[in-house]
Amino acid sequence: MRKRVDKSSDGKYHINGTAFDELIGTRAKVLHGTAYKTSGGLTKHDIRVNKKTGRIVSKKRSDEARKSRRLEKAGYKPKKGKFVLMRKTIRRTRK
């Protein structure tokens, strides 16, 4: 069983030698060091900033999505010598 984290006399939460204003906060607060964790339990080392969108995302889910190859599973595969994603098979029936 874990020890419960309580506010110190200075009004901050002290966890592993670091002082936090809030115990639970938004992802931005956790990233900036104001809060210790999110309501979902993500701590600072569990989140990162997405390079493309600039959003704060979960590291674990971000890595999983990168490996998932969604386009290939949907039938798109790169063609040799082209910079375009092409469909693997042609639709045989009209919609």
Short mmCIF file of N, CA and C in Angstrom, two decimals:
data_model
loop_
_atom_site.label_atom_id
_atom_site.label_comp_id
_atom_site.label_asym_id
_atom_site.label_seq_id
_atom_site.Cartn_x
_atom_site.Cartn_y
_atom_site.Cartn_z
N MET A 1 0.83 -1.17 0.00
CA MET A 1 0.00 0.00 0.00
C MET A 1 0.88 1.25 0.00
N ARG A 2 0.51 2.23 -0.80
CA ARG A 2 1.29 3.45 -0.91
C ARG A 2 0.93 4.45 0.18
N LYS A 3 1.92 5.28 0.50
CA LYS A 3 1.67 6.37 1.44
C LYS A 3 0.89 7.46 0.73
N ARG A 4 -0.10 8.01 1.39
CA ARG A 4 -0.92 9.06 0.80
C ARG A 4 -0.12 10.36 0.73
N VAL A 5 -0.24 11.07 -0.38
CA VAL A 5 0.47 12.32 -0.55
C VAL A 5 -0.38 13.45 0.01
N ASP A 6 0.15 14.17 0.98
CA ASP A 6 -0.56 15.29 1.60
C ASP A 6 0.17 16.59 1.33
N LYS A 7 -0.55 17.69 1.47
CA LYS A 7 0.06 19.01 1.33
C LYS A 7 1.00 19.25 2.51
N SER A 8 2.10 19.89 2.22
CA SER A 8 3.04 20.25 3.26
C SER A 8 2.60 21.56 3.91
N SER A 9 3.35 22.02 4.89
CA SER A 9 2.98 23.26 5.57
C SER A 9 3.09 24.48 4.66
N ASP A 10 3.90 24.38 3.59
CA ASP A 10 4.02 25.50 2.65
C ASP A 10 2.91 25.49 1.59
N GLY A 11 2.00 24.52 1.67
CA GLY A 11 0.86 24.48 0.74
C GLY A 11 1.16 23.75 -0.56
N LYS A 12 2.30 23.04 -0.62
CA LYS A 12 2.66 22.32 -1.85
C LYS A 12 2.76 20.83 -1.56
N TYR A 13 2.70 20.06 -2.64
CA TYR A 13 2.87 18.61 -2.54
C TYR A 13 4.33 18.29 -2.82
N HIS A 14 4.99 17.58 -1.92
CA HIS A 14 6.39 17.21 -2.11
C HIS A 14 6.47 15.73 -2.45
N ILE A 15 6.91 15.44 -3.69
CA ILE A 15 7.00 14.06 -4.16
C ILE A 15 8.39 13.86 -4.76
N ASN A 16 9.11 12.89 -4.25
CA ASN A 16 10.47 12.55 -4.72
C ASN A 16 11.38 13.77 -4.78
N GLY A 17 11.30 14.62 -3.79
CA GLY A 17 12.17 15.79 -3.72
C GLY A 17 11.76 16.96 -4.59
N THR A 18 10.62 16.89 -5.24
CA THR A 18 10.13 17.99 -6.08
C THR A 18 8.82 18.51 -5.50
N ALA A 19 8.67 19.84 -5.50
CA ALA A 19 7.46 20.45 -4.96
C ALA A 19 6.50 20.79 -6.10
N PHE A 20 5.23 20.42 -5.93
CA PHE A 20 4.20 20.68 -6.93
C PHE A 20 3.08 21.49 -6.29
N ASP A 21 2.54 22.47 -7.03
CA ASP A 21 1.42 23.27 -6.53
C ASP A 21 0.15 22.44 -6.44
N GLU A 22 -0.06 21.55 -7.42
CA GLU A 22 -1.26 20.72 -7.45
C GLU A 22 -0.86 19.26 -7.59
N LEU A 23 -1.67 18.38 -7.06
CA LEU A 23 -1.41 16.95 -7.20
C LEU A 23 -1.93 16.46 -8.55
N ILE A 24 -3.15 16.87 -8.92
CA ILE A 24 -3.76 16.46 -10.18
C ILE A 24 -4.08 17.70 -11.00
N GLY A 25 -3.69 17.68 -12.29
CA GLY A 25 -3.95 18.82 -13.15
C GLY A 25 -4.05 18.39 -14.60
N THR A 26 -4.10 19.38 -15.50
CA THR A 26 -4.19 19.09 -16.93
C THR A 26 -2.84 18.61 -17.44
N ARG A 27 -2.82 18.13 -18.68
CA ARG A 27 -1.57 17.67 -19.28
C ARG A 27 -0.56 18.80 -19.38
N ALA A 28 -1.03 20.00 -19.68
CA ALA A 28 -0.14 21.16 -19.79
C ALA A 28 0.49 21.47 -18.43
N LYS A 29 -0.31 21.43 -17.38
CA LYS A 29 0.22 21.70 -16.04
C LYS A 29 1.25 20.66 -15.63
N VAL A 30 1.00 19.41 -16.00
CA VAL A 30 1.95 18.34 -15.69
C VAL A 30 3.24 18.54 -16.47
N LEU A 31 3.14 18.90 -17.73
CA LEU A 31 4.32 19.11 -18.57
C LEU A 31 5.16 20.27 -18.06
N HIS A 32 4.51 21.34 -17.58
CA HIS A 32 5.23 22.52 -17.09
C HIS A 32 5.71 22.37 -15.65
N GLY A 33 5.31 21.28 -14.98
CA GLY A 33 5.78 21.04 -13.63
C GLY A 33 4.93 21.66 -12.54
N THR A 34 3.75 22.17 -12.86
CA THR A 34 2.86 22.75 -11.86
C THR A 34 2.11 21.66 -11.11
N ALA A 35 1.71 20.60 -11.83
CA ALA A 35 0.98 19.49 -11.22
C ALA A 35 1.80 18.21 -11.36
N TYR A 36 1.56 17.26 -10.45
CA TYR A 36 2.32 16.00 -10.48
C TYR A 36 1.81 15.03 -11.53
N LYS A 37 0.47 14.86 -11.63
CA LYS A 37 -0.08 13.89 -12.57
C LYS A 37 -1.44 14.37 -13.08
N THR A 38 -1.90 13.71 -14.17
CA THR A 38 -3.22 14.00 -14.72
C THR A 38 -4.26 13.15 -14.00
N SER A 39 -5.53 13.41 -14.27
CA SER A 39 -6.59 12.61 -13.64
C SER A 39 -6.52 11.16 -14.11
N GLY A 40 -5.94 10.92 -15.28
CA GLY A 40 -5.77 9.57 -15.79
C GLY A 40 -4.52 8.88 -15.27
N GLY A 41 -3.69 9.61 -14.51
CA GLY A 41 -2.51 9.00 -13.90
C GLY A 41 -1.22 9.19 -14.68
N LEU A 42 -1.23 10.00 -15.75
CA LEU A 42 -0.02 10.23 -16.52
C LEU A 42 0.88 11.23 -15.80
N THR A 43 2.17 10.89 -15.66
CA THR A 43 3.13 11.81 -15.06
C THR A 43 3.96 12.45 -16.17
N LYS A 44 4.91 13.30 -15.78
CA LYS A 44 5.67 14.07 -16.76
C LYS A 44 6.42 13.17 -17.75
N HIS A 45 6.96 12.05 -17.27
CA HIS A 45 7.72 11.19 -18.19
C HIS A 45 6.81 10.33 -19.07
N ASP A 46 5.49 10.39 -18.87
CA ASP A 46 4.54 9.63 -19.69
C ASP A 46 3.98 10.43 -20.86
N ILE A 47 4.27 11.74 -20.94
CA ILE A 47 3.67 12.57 -21.99
C ILE A 47 4.74 13.28 -22.81
N ARG A 48 4.36 13.68 -24.02
CA ARG A 48 5.26 14.43 -24.91
C ARG A 48 4.43 15.36 -25.78
N VAL A 49 5.11 16.28 -26.46
CA VAL A 49 4.44 17.21 -27.37
C VAL A 49 4.54 16.64 -28.78
N ASN A 50 3.41 16.52 -29.47
CA ASN A 50 3.38 16.04 -30.84
C ASN A 50 4.01 17.09 -31.74
N LYS A 51 4.98 16.68 -32.57
CA LYS A 51 5.70 17.63 -33.43
C LYS A 51 4.80 18.25 -34.48
N LYS A 52 3.87 17.46 -35.01
CA LYS A 52 3.03 17.94 -36.11
C LYS A 52 1.91 18.86 -35.63
N THR A 53 1.22 18.46 -34.59
CA THR A 53 0.05 19.23 -34.13
C THR A 53 0.35 20.15 -32.96
N GLY A 54 1.42 19.88 -32.23
CA GLY A 54 1.74 20.69 -31.06
C GLY A 54 0.93 20.33 -29.83
N ARG A 55 0.17 19.25 -29.91
CA ARG A 55 -0.65 18.83 -28.78
C ARG A 55 0.15 17.96 -27.82
N ILE A 56 -0.27 17.95 -26.57
CA ILE A 56 0.38 17.12 -25.56
C ILE A 56 -0.30 15.76 -25.58
N VAL A 57 0.48 14.71 -25.87
CA VAL A 57 -0.08 13.38 -26.05
C VAL A 57 0.65 12.37 -25.17
N SER A 58 0.05 11.21 -25.01
CA SER A 58 0.65 10.12 -24.27
C SER A 58 1.79 9.51 -25.09
N LYS A 59 2.95 9.31 -24.47
CA LYS A 59 4.10 8.73 -25.18
C LYS A 59 3.78 7.32 -25.66
N LYS A 60 3.17 6.53 -24.79
CA LYS A 60 2.89 5.13 -25.10
C LYS A 60 1.93 5.01 -26.29
N ARG A 61 0.84 5.77 -26.26
CA ARG A 61 -0.14 5.69 -27.35
C ARG A 61 0.41 6.29 -28.64
N SER A 62 1.26 7.29 -28.52
CA SER A 62 1.87 7.92 -29.69
C SER A 62 2.79 6.92 -30.40
N ASP A 63 3.57 6.18 -29.63
CA ASP A 63 4.47 5.18 -30.21
C ASP A 63 3.68 4.04 -30.84
N GLU A 64 2.60 3.61 -30.19
CA GLU A 64 1.76 2.54 -30.73
C GLU A 64 1.15 2.96 -32.07
N ALA A 65 0.67 4.19 -32.14
CA ALA A 65 0.05 4.68 -33.37
C ALA A 65 1.06 4.77 -34.50
N ARG A 66 2.30 5.12 -34.15
CA ARG A 66 3.35 5.23 -35.17
C ARG A 66 3.67 3.87 -35.79
N LYS A 67 3.59 2.83 -34.97
CA LYS A 67 3.91 1.48 -35.44
C LYS A 67 2.73 0.78 -36.12
N SER A 68 1.52 1.33 -35.99
CA SER A 68 0.32 0.59 -36.37
C SER A 68 0.12 0.42 -37.88
N ARG A 69 0.69 1.29 -38.72
CA ARG A 69 0.59 1.20 -40.18
C ARG A 69 -0.86 1.17 -40.65
N ARG A 70 -1.63 2.15 -40.22
CA ARG A 70 -3.06 2.21 -40.53
C ARG A 70 -3.33 2.27 -42.02
N LEU A 71 -2.52 3.03 -42.77
CA LEU A 71 -2.78 3.18 -44.21
C LEU A 71 -2.60 1.86 -44.95
N GLU A 72 -1.57 1.10 -44.60
CA GLU A 72 -1.37 -0.20 -45.25
C GLU A 72 -2.53 -1.14 -44.96
N LYS A 73 -3.01 -1.12 -43.73
CA LYS A 73 -4.14 -1.99 -43.38
C LYS A 73 -5.41 -1.57 -44.11
N ALA A 74 -5.52 -0.29 -44.44
CA ALA A 74 -6.69 0.21 -45.15
C ALA A 74 -6.58 -0.01 -46.66
N GLY A 75 -5.44 -0.57 -47.11
CA GLY A 75 -5.30 -0.89 -48.53
C GLY A 75 -4.41 0.06 -49.30
N TYR A 76 -3.73 0.97 -48.63
CA TYR A 76 -2.82 1.89 -49.31
C TYR A 76 -1.39 1.44 -49.07
N LYS A 77 -0.62 1.36 -50.16
CA LYS A 77 0.77 0.95 -50.02
C LYS A 77 1.59 1.80 -50.99
N PRO A 78 2.76 2.29 -50.59
CA PRO A 78 3.55 3.13 -51.48
C PRO A 78 4.02 2.37 -52.72
N LYS A 79 4.01 3.04 -53.85
CA LYS A 79 4.44 2.44 -55.11
C LYS A 79 5.90 2.80 -55.34
N LYS A 80 6.67 1.88 -55.87
CA LYS A 80 8.09 2.10 -56.07
C LYS A 80 8.32 3.27 -57.03
N GLY A 81 9.19 4.19 -56.62
CA GLY A 81 9.53 5.32 -57.47
C GLY A 81 8.55 6.47 -57.43
N LYS A 82 7.50 6.37 -56.62
CA LYS A 82 6.49 7.43 -56.54
C LYS A 82 6.42 7.96 -55.11
N PHE A 83 5.98 9.19 -54.97
CA PHE A 83 5.80 9.77 -53.65
C PHE A 83 4.32 9.81 -53.28
N VAL A 84 3.52 8.96 -53.90
CA VAL A 84 2.08 8.97 -53.69
C VAL A 84 1.65 7.63 -53.13
N LEU A 85 0.73 7.65 -52.18
CA LEU A 85 0.17 6.41 -51.68
C LEU A 85 -0.93 5.96 -52.63
N MET A 86 -0.83 4.75 -53.16
CA MET A 86 -1.80 4.23 -54.11
C MET A 86 -2.55 3.06 -53.48
N ARG A 87 -3.75 2.86 -53.92
CA ARG A 87 -4.55 1.74 -53.43
C ARG A 87 -3.99 0.44 -54.00
N LYS A 88 -3.92 -0.62 -53.17
CA LYS A 88 -3.37 -1.90 -53.61
C LYS A 88 -4.24 -2.57 -54.65
N THR A 89 -5.54 -2.58 -54.43
CA THR A 89 -6.45 -3.25 -55.36
C THR A 89 -7.44 -2.26 -55.93
N ILE A 90 -7.92 -2.56 -57.13
CA ILE A 90 -8.91 -1.70 -57.77
C ILE A 90 -10.29 -2.23 -57.42
N ARG A 91 -11.23 -1.34 -57.19
CA ARG A 91 -12.59 -1.76 -56.86
C ARG A 91 -13.21 -2.44 -58.07
N ARG A 92 -13.75 -3.62 -57.88
CA ARG A 92 -14.26 -4.41 -59.00
C ARG A 92 -15.73 -4.11 -59.30
N THR A 93 -16.44 -3.59 -58.32
CA THR A 93 -17.85 -3.28 -58.53
C THR A 93 -18.09 -1.80 -58.35
N ARG A 94 -19.11 -1.31 -59.04
CA ARG A 94 -19.45 0.10 -58.88
C ARG A 94 -20.27 0.30 -57.62
N LYS A 95 -20.12 1.42 -57.04
CA LYS A 95 -20.89 1.73 -55.84
C LYS A 95 -22.30 2.08 -56.18
#
